[in-house]
Coordinates of C-alpha atoms and ligand atoms in Angstrom, one line a residue:
M1 CA 152.6 -21.1 153.3
A2 CA 153.8 -19.3 156.4
I3 CA 155.3 -15.8 155.9
L4 CA 157.1 -13.8 158.6
L5 CA 156.5 -10.0 158.5
T6 CA 159.0 -8.0 160.5
G7 CA 157.5 -4.6 161.2
G8 CA 154.2 -6.1 160.2
A9 CA 152.2 -3.6 162.3
G10 CA 153.5 -0.7 160.4
Y11 CA 151.9 1.2 157.5
I12 CA 153.1 -1.0 154.6
G13 CA 153.5 -4.1 156.7
S14 CA 149.9 -4.0 158.0
H15 CA 148.5 -3.6 154.5
T16 CA 150.7 -6.4 153.2
Y17 CA 149.5 -8.6 156.1
V18 CA 145.9 -8.1 154.9
E19 CA 146.7 -8.9 151.2
L20 CA 148.7 -12.0 152.2
V21 CA 145.9 -13.4 154.4
Q22 CA 143.3 -12.7 151.7
A23 CA 145.6 -14.5 149.2
G24 CA 145.5 -17.6 151.4
Y25 CA 148.9 -17.3 153.1
D26 CA 149.5 -17.7 156.8
A27 CA 151.2 -14.6 158.1
V28 CA 153.0 -14.0 161.4
I29 CA 153.9 -10.5 162.6
V30 CA 157.0 -9.5 164.6
D31 CA 157.0 -5.8 165.7
N32 CA 158.4 -3.9 168.7
F33 CA 155.8 -1.2 168.1
Y34 CA 158.5 1.5 168.1
N35 CA 157.0 3.1 164.9
S36 CA 153.5 1.4 165.1
C37 CA 150.6 0.9 167.5
P38 CA 149.4 -2.4 169.1
D39 CA 145.9 -1.3 168.2
V40 CA 146.7 -2.3 164.6
I41 CA 146.5 -6.0 165.6
E42 CA 142.9 -5.8 166.6
R43 CA 142.1 -3.9 163.4
L44 CA 143.8 -6.5 161.3
K45 CA 141.7 -9.2 163.0
A46 CA 138.6 -7.2 162.2
I47 CA 139.5 -6.8 158.5
T48 CA 140.6 -10.4 157.9
G49 CA 138.1 -12.0 160.3
K50 CA 140.9 -14.2 161.6
P51 CA 143.1 -14.2 164.8
V52 CA 146.4 -12.5 164.3
T53 CA 149.6 -14.3 165.4
Y54 CA 152.1 -11.6 166.5
Y55 CA 155.1 -11.2 168.7
D56 CA 156.1 -7.9 170.5
V57 CA 159.7 -8.4 169.6
D58 CA 162.7 -6.3 168.5
V59 CA 164.2 -8.0 165.5
C60 CA 167.7 -7.1 166.9
D61 CA 166.9 -9.3 170.0
R62 CA 168.4 -12.5 168.8
K63 CA 167.1 -14.7 171.7
A64 CA 163.5 -13.5 171.2
L65 CA 163.8 -13.9 167.4
E66 CA 165.0 -17.5 167.9
K67 CA 161.9 -18.3 169.9
V68 CA 159.7 -17.0 167.0
F69 CA 161.5 -19.2 164.6
L70 CA 161.2 -22.2 166.9
N71 CA 157.4 -21.7 167.0
H72 CA 156.9 -21.6 163.3
T73 CA 158.2 -23.1 160.0
F74 CA 158.5 -20.1 157.7
D75 CA 158.5 -20.4 153.9
A76 CA 159.6 -16.8 153.4
V77 CA 160.3 -13.6 155.3
I78 CA 159.3 -10.0 154.4
H79 CA 161.6 -7.5 156.2
F80 CA 159.8 -4.2 156.8
A81 CA 161.2 -3.4 160.3
G82 CA 163.6 -0.5 160.3
Y83 CA 163.9 3.2 161.0
K84 CA 162.6 5.2 158.1
A85 CA 162.8 9.0 158.6
V86 CA 165.2 10.6 156.2
G87 CA 165.7 13.8 158.2
E88 CA 166.1 11.9 161.5
S89 CA 168.7 9.6 159.9
V90 CA 170.9 12.7 159.2
A91 CA 170.7 13.7 162.8
K92 CA 171.1 10.1 164.2
P93 CA 173.2 8.2 161.7
L94 CA 174.7 5.7 164.2
A95 CA 171.2 4.7 165.5
Y96 CA 170.0 4.2 161.9
Y97 CA 173.0 2.1 160.8
R98 CA 172.9 0.0 164.0
N99 CA 169.2 -0.6 164.0
N100 CA 168.6 -1.2 160.3
L101 CA 171.7 -3.3 159.7
D102 CA 171.8 -5.2 163.0
S103 CA 168.2 -6.2 162.6
T104 CA 168.9 -7.5 159.1
F105 CA 172.0 -9.5 160.3
A106 CA 170.0 -11.0 163.2
L107 CA 167.2 -12.0 160.8
C108 CA 169.5 -13.6 158.2
D109 CA 171.3 -15.6 161.0
A110 CA 168.0 -16.9 162.3
M111 CA 166.9 -17.7 158.7
Q112 CA 170.1 -19.7 158.0
A113 CA 169.8 -21.5 161.4
H114 CA 166.3 -22.6 160.5
G115 CA 166.7 -23.3 156.8
V116 CA 164.6 -20.4 155.6
S117 CA 165.9 -19.0 152.3
R118 CA 163.3 -16.7 150.8
F119 CA 163.7 -13.0 151.6
V120 CA 161.6 -10.0 150.4
F121 CA 163.2 -6.7 151.4
S122 CA 161.5 -3.4 151.8
S123 CA 163.9 -1.2 149.9
S124 CA 163.3 2.3 148.5
A125 CA 163.6 4.4 145.4
T126 CA 165.8 6.6 147.6
V127 CA 168.7 4.4 146.7
Y128 CA 168.7 6.1 143.2
G129 CA 169.8 9.3 145.0
L130 CA 169.9 12.4 142.8
A131 CA 169.1 10.5 139.6
E132 CA 168.9 12.9 136.6
T133 CA 167.1 10.5 134.2
V134 CA 163.5 9.4 134.5
P135 CA 161.8 7.0 134.4
L136 CA 164.1 5.1 136.7
T137 CA 164.9 1.5 135.8
E138 CA 166.4 -1.1 138.1
T139 CA 169.7 -1.0 136.2
M140 CA 170.3 2.7 136.8
P141 CA 173.1 3.8 139.1
T142 CA 172.5 4.0 142.8
G143 CA 174.0 6.2 145.4
C144 CA 172.3 7.9 148.4
T145 CA 172.1 11.3 149.9
N146 CA 171.2 10.4 153.5
P147 CA 172.0 7.6 156.1
Y148 CA 168.5 6.2 155.8
G149 CA 169.0 5.7 152.1
W150 CA 172.5 4.2 152.7
T151 CA 171.1 1.6 155.1
K152 CA 168.7 0.5 152.3
Y153 CA 171.6 0.5 149.8
M154 CA 173.8 -1.6 152.1
I155 CA 171.2 -4.1 153.0
E156 CA 170.5 -4.6 149.3
Q157 CA 174.2 -5.4 148.9
V158 CA 174.3 -7.7 151.9
L159 CA 171.4 -9.7 150.5
R160 CA 172.8 -9.7 147.0
D161 CA 176.0 -11.2 148.4
I162 CA 174.2 -13.8 150.5
A163 CA 172.3 -14.9 147.4
V164 CA 175.6 -15.4 145.6
A165 CA 177.2 -17.4 148.5
H166 CA 174.0 -19.5 149.0
P167 CA 172.5 -20.5 145.6
D168 CA 169.4 -21.9 147.4
W169 CA 168.5 -18.4 148.6
A170 CA 165.8 -16.4 146.8
V171 CA 165.8 -12.6 147.3
A172 CA 163.5 -9.9 146.0
L173 CA 164.6 -6.3 146.6
L174 CA 161.5 -4.1 146.3
R175 CA 162.2 -0.4 145.7
Y176 CA 159.1 1.5 146.8
F177 CA 158.3 4.9 145.3
N178 CA 155.8 7.1 147.2
P179 CA 153.3 4.9 149.0
I180 CA 150.0 6.8 150.0
G181 CA 146.4 5.8 150.6
A182 CA 144.8 3.4 153.0
H183 CA 142.8 0.2 153.1
E184 CA 139.2 0.8 151.8
S185 CA 137.8 0.1 155.3
G186 CA 139.4 3.2 156.7
T187 CA 140.6 1.1 159.7
I188 CA 144.3 1.0 158.9
G189 CA 146.4 3.7 157.4
E190 CA 149.5 6.0 157.7
D191 CA 149.9 7.2 161.2
P192 CA 153.1 9.4 161.4
V193 CA 154.4 10.2 164.9
G194 CA 154.4 14.0 165.4
L195 CA 154.5 16.4 162.5
P196 CA 154.2 14.5 159.2
N197 CA 157.3 14.6 156.9
N198 CA 155.5 13.3 153.9
L199 CA 153.1 15.1 151.6
M200 CA 149.9 13.1 151.8
P201 CA 149.7 12.8 155.6
F202 CA 150.3 16.5 155.8
I203 CA 147.5 17.2 153.4
T204 CA 145.1 14.9 155.3
Q205 CA 145.9 16.7 158.6
V206 CA 145.3 20.1 157.0
A207 CA 142.0 18.7 155.6
S208 CA 141.0 17.5 159.1
G209 CA 141.9 20.9 160.6
K210 CA 144.7 19.4 162.8
L211 CA 147.2 21.5 160.8
A212 CA 146.4 25.0 159.5
K213 CA 148.2 25.1 156.2
L214 CA 150.4 23.1 153.9
R215 CA 153.8 24.4 152.8
V216 CA 154.7 23.6 149.2
F217 CA 158.4 23.2 149.2
G218 CA 159.3 25.2 146.1
N219 CA 157.6 25.9 142.7
D220 CA 160.7 26.7 140.8
Y221 CA 161.7 23.2 139.8
D222 CA 162.1 22.2 136.1
T223 CA 158.7 20.5 136.1
P224 CA 155.4 21.2 134.3
D225 CA 154.1 23.4 137.2
G226 CA 157.3 24.0 139.0
T227 CA 156.5 21.7 142.0
G228 CA 158.1 18.4 142.7
V229 CA 157.0 15.4 140.7
R230 CA 156.8 11.9 142.3
D231 CA 155.4 8.4 141.6
Y232 CA 152.6 8.0 144.1
I233 CA 151.4 4.4 144.5
H234 CA 148.5 3.2 146.5
V235 CA 149.7 1.2 149.6
V236 CA 147.3 -1.6 148.7
D237 CA 148.9 -1.9 145.2
L238 CA 152.3 -1.9 147.0
A239 CA 151.1 -4.6 149.4
R240 CA 149.9 -6.7 146.4
G241 CA 153.4 -6.3 144.9
H242 CA 154.7 -8.1 148.0
V243 CA 152.3 -11.0 147.5
A244 CA 153.5 -11.3 143.9
A245 CA 157.1 -11.3 145.1
C246 CA 156.4 -14.1 147.6
R247 CA 154.8 -16.1 144.8
Y248 CA 157.8 -15.5 142.5
L249 CA 160.3 -16.6 145.2
L250 CA 158.5 -20.0 145.5
S251 CA 159.8 -21.0 142.1
H252 CA 163.0 -18.9 141.6
T253 CA 166.4 -18.5 143.4
G254 CA 168.9 -15.7 143.2
C255 CA 168.5 -12.0 143.8
E256 CA 166.3 -9.6 141.8
V257 CA 165.5 -5.9 142.1
F258 CA 162.0 -4.6 141.3
N259 CA 160.7 -1.0 141.2
L260 CA 157.2 -0.8 142.7
G261 CA 155.6 2.3 141.3
T262 CA 152.9 3.3 138.9
G263 CA 155.2 4.7 136.3
L264 CA 153.3 8.0 136.4
G265 CA 154.8 11.3 137.7
V266 CA 152.4 13.5 139.7
S267 CA 153.3 17.0 140.9
V268 CA 152.6 18.4 144.4
L269 CA 149.9 20.8 143.0
E270 CA 148.3 18.0 141.0
L271 CA 148.0 15.9 144.2
I272 CA 146.6 18.8 146.1
H273 CA 144.0 19.6 143.5
T274 CA 143.1 16.0 143.0
F275 CA 142.6 15.6 146.8
E276 CA 140.4 18.8 146.9
R277 CA 138.3 17.6 144.0
V278 CA 137.8 14.0 145.2
N279 CA 137.0 15.0 148.8
N280 CA 135.5 18.4 148.2
I281 CA 137.8 19.9 150.8
P282 CA 140.0 23.0 150.2
I283 CA 143.7 22.6 151.1
P284 CA 145.2 26.0 151.9
F285 CA 148.9 26.2 151.2
D286 CA 151.8 28.6 150.9
V287 CA 154.7 28.1 148.5
V288 CA 158.0 28.3 150.5
E289 CA 161.6 27.6 149.9
R290 CA 162.7 24.2 148.5
R291 CA 163.4 21.5 151.1
P292 CA 167.1 20.6 151.2
G293 CA 167.8 17.3 149.5
D294 CA 164.7 17.2 147.4
I295 CA 165.0 16.4 143.8
A296 CA 162.7 17.7 141.0
T297 CA 161.4 14.5 139.5
C298 CA 161.3 10.9 140.5
Y299 CA 159.1 8.2 139.0
A300 CA 159.5 4.5 138.1
D301 CA 159.8 2.4 135.0
A302 CA 157.7 -0.4 136.6
S303 CA 157.8 -2.7 133.5
K304 CA 160.1 -5.3 135.1
A305 CA 157.6 -6.0 137.9
K306 CA 154.9 -6.4 135.4
T307 CA 156.8 -8.8 133.2
V308 CA 158.5 -10.8 135.9
L309 CA 156.1 -10.7 138.8
D310 CA 152.9 -10.3 136.7
W311 CA 152.1 -7.3 139.0
E312 CA 151.2 -3.7 138.1
A313 CA 149.6 -0.9 140.1
S314 CA 145.9 -0.5 139.3
L315 CA 144.5 1.9 141.8
T316 CA 144.2 5.6 140.7
L317 CA 145.3 8.9 142.2
E318 CA 141.6 9.5 143.0
D319 CA 141.5 6.2 144.9
M320 CA 144.6 7.2 146.8
C321 CA 143.1 10.6 147.8
R322 CA 139.7 9.1 148.7
D323 CA 141.2 6.3 150.8
S324 CA 143.7 8.6 152.5
W325 CA 140.9 10.9 153.6
R326 CA 138.6 8.1 154.7
W327 CA 141.3 6.8 157.1
Q328 CA 142.1 10.3 158.4
S329 CA 138.5 11.4 158.9
Q330 CA 137.6 8.1 160.7
N331 CA 140.8 8.3 162.8
P332 CA 141.5 12.0 163.5
K333 CA 144.1 11.1 166.0
G334 CA 145.4 8.0 164.2
Y335 CA 145.7 4.9 166.2
R336 CA 146.6 6.9 169.3
A337 CA 143.0 7.9 170.0
Ligands
LIG401 C1 156.9 14.4 148.1 C2 156.9 15.8 147.4 C3 158.2 17.5 148.5 C4 155.9 17.6 152.2 C5 160.2 10.3 150.9 C6 161.5 9.7 151.3 C7 161.7 8.5 150.6 C8 160.5 7.5 150.7 C9 159.2 8.3 150.3 C10 161.0 5.9 152.3 C11 158.2 16.5 147.3 C12 156.8 17.8 148.6 C13 156.4 17.3 150.9 C14 155.4 18.9 152.4 C15 155.8 19.5 150.2 N1 160.4 7.0 152.0 N2 156.3 18.2 149.9 N3 155.3 19.8 151.4 O1 160.6 13.2 149.7 O2 159.6 12.1 147.7 O3 160.2 10.7 149.6 O4 159.1 9.4 151.1 O5 161.5 5.1 151.6 O6 162.8 7.8 151.1 O7 162.5 10.6 151.0 O8 158.2 12.2 149.8 O9 156.1 13.0 150.6 O10 158.2 13.9 151.7 O11 157.6 14.6 149.4 O12 155.8 20.3 149.2 O13 154.9 19.2 153.6 O14 156.1 16.7 148.2 O15 159.1 18.6 148.2 O16 158.3 17.2 146.1 P1 159.7 12.1 149.1 P2 157.5 13.4 150.5

């Protein structure tokens, strides 16, 4: 079984690569290293003990993508490649729509030209927008609050319509909640470019001394301790969800949506205190104003993935905090050392 991973050198793509290889699949990476580092390739080779087949290619480059498909017979594609910063998408909407949609169109065209009909898509809980009801189920209304989210929403619809027009296609839309953590080896992990947007990389950079203090964006939400509640899922659990989705697509057609979360809501303060306890490192913070666009509470009903994919998250918040810190402490400057 040969699987193509677009954006396979990225945070979630690289962890998925490891789990696929360890599950016995052959995996091929296509990445233009815009949001990732070539050093990841060597580290994946070290973790898996096998050579890594990869192409330094932009998925929007149709000629280069065609050469990849001529070199391999893929059984499925996992599409990670895409711009992913919510705030940046508000400032640069055209770049986000062009890159995220054009890359998907180019990939679907190459798949159709080469008879590849299994597609796992890296979607996001962000498509639920300002959902008032939790836990979130896959049948709940969707609607986005930023261009990044709309690209995910639109790509889901494109793939849903392709699956209707081509009954031989099998599509899994995986809606991630909040991936954090790192591989237990500490050799691959989340390596944000510049100042981290997300909570856990900010915490680990405060823990390492790279940043002085964390800002907690509001403590006046309607939550148990007033801070934002999210569904944090270990990136290795998330990666294993992709392996389960590939296995499912081998024996099913049509398009299905799956929430990949733990089903547990954790507040900002709970995450901070768990990190401090597990790693015995104080995390100084100030409570400041809410961040525009944030919602109070977001966590998954992950029962469909358990029932249909026979997958559920098993790693704990402690594992996430321990593994995040191991990656950060072993790689103070990320991959860009
Ligand atoms: C989590 C909580 C913040 C930073 C984002 C994207 C979403 C998805 C996952 C791609 C919130 C609080 C954060 C900080 C803080 N990505 N926070 N101080 O916003 O839930 O989701 O990442 O699909 O699309 O929107 O994640 O980690 O930014 O925030 O207090 O410095 O931590 O207010 O409550 P978010 P996050």
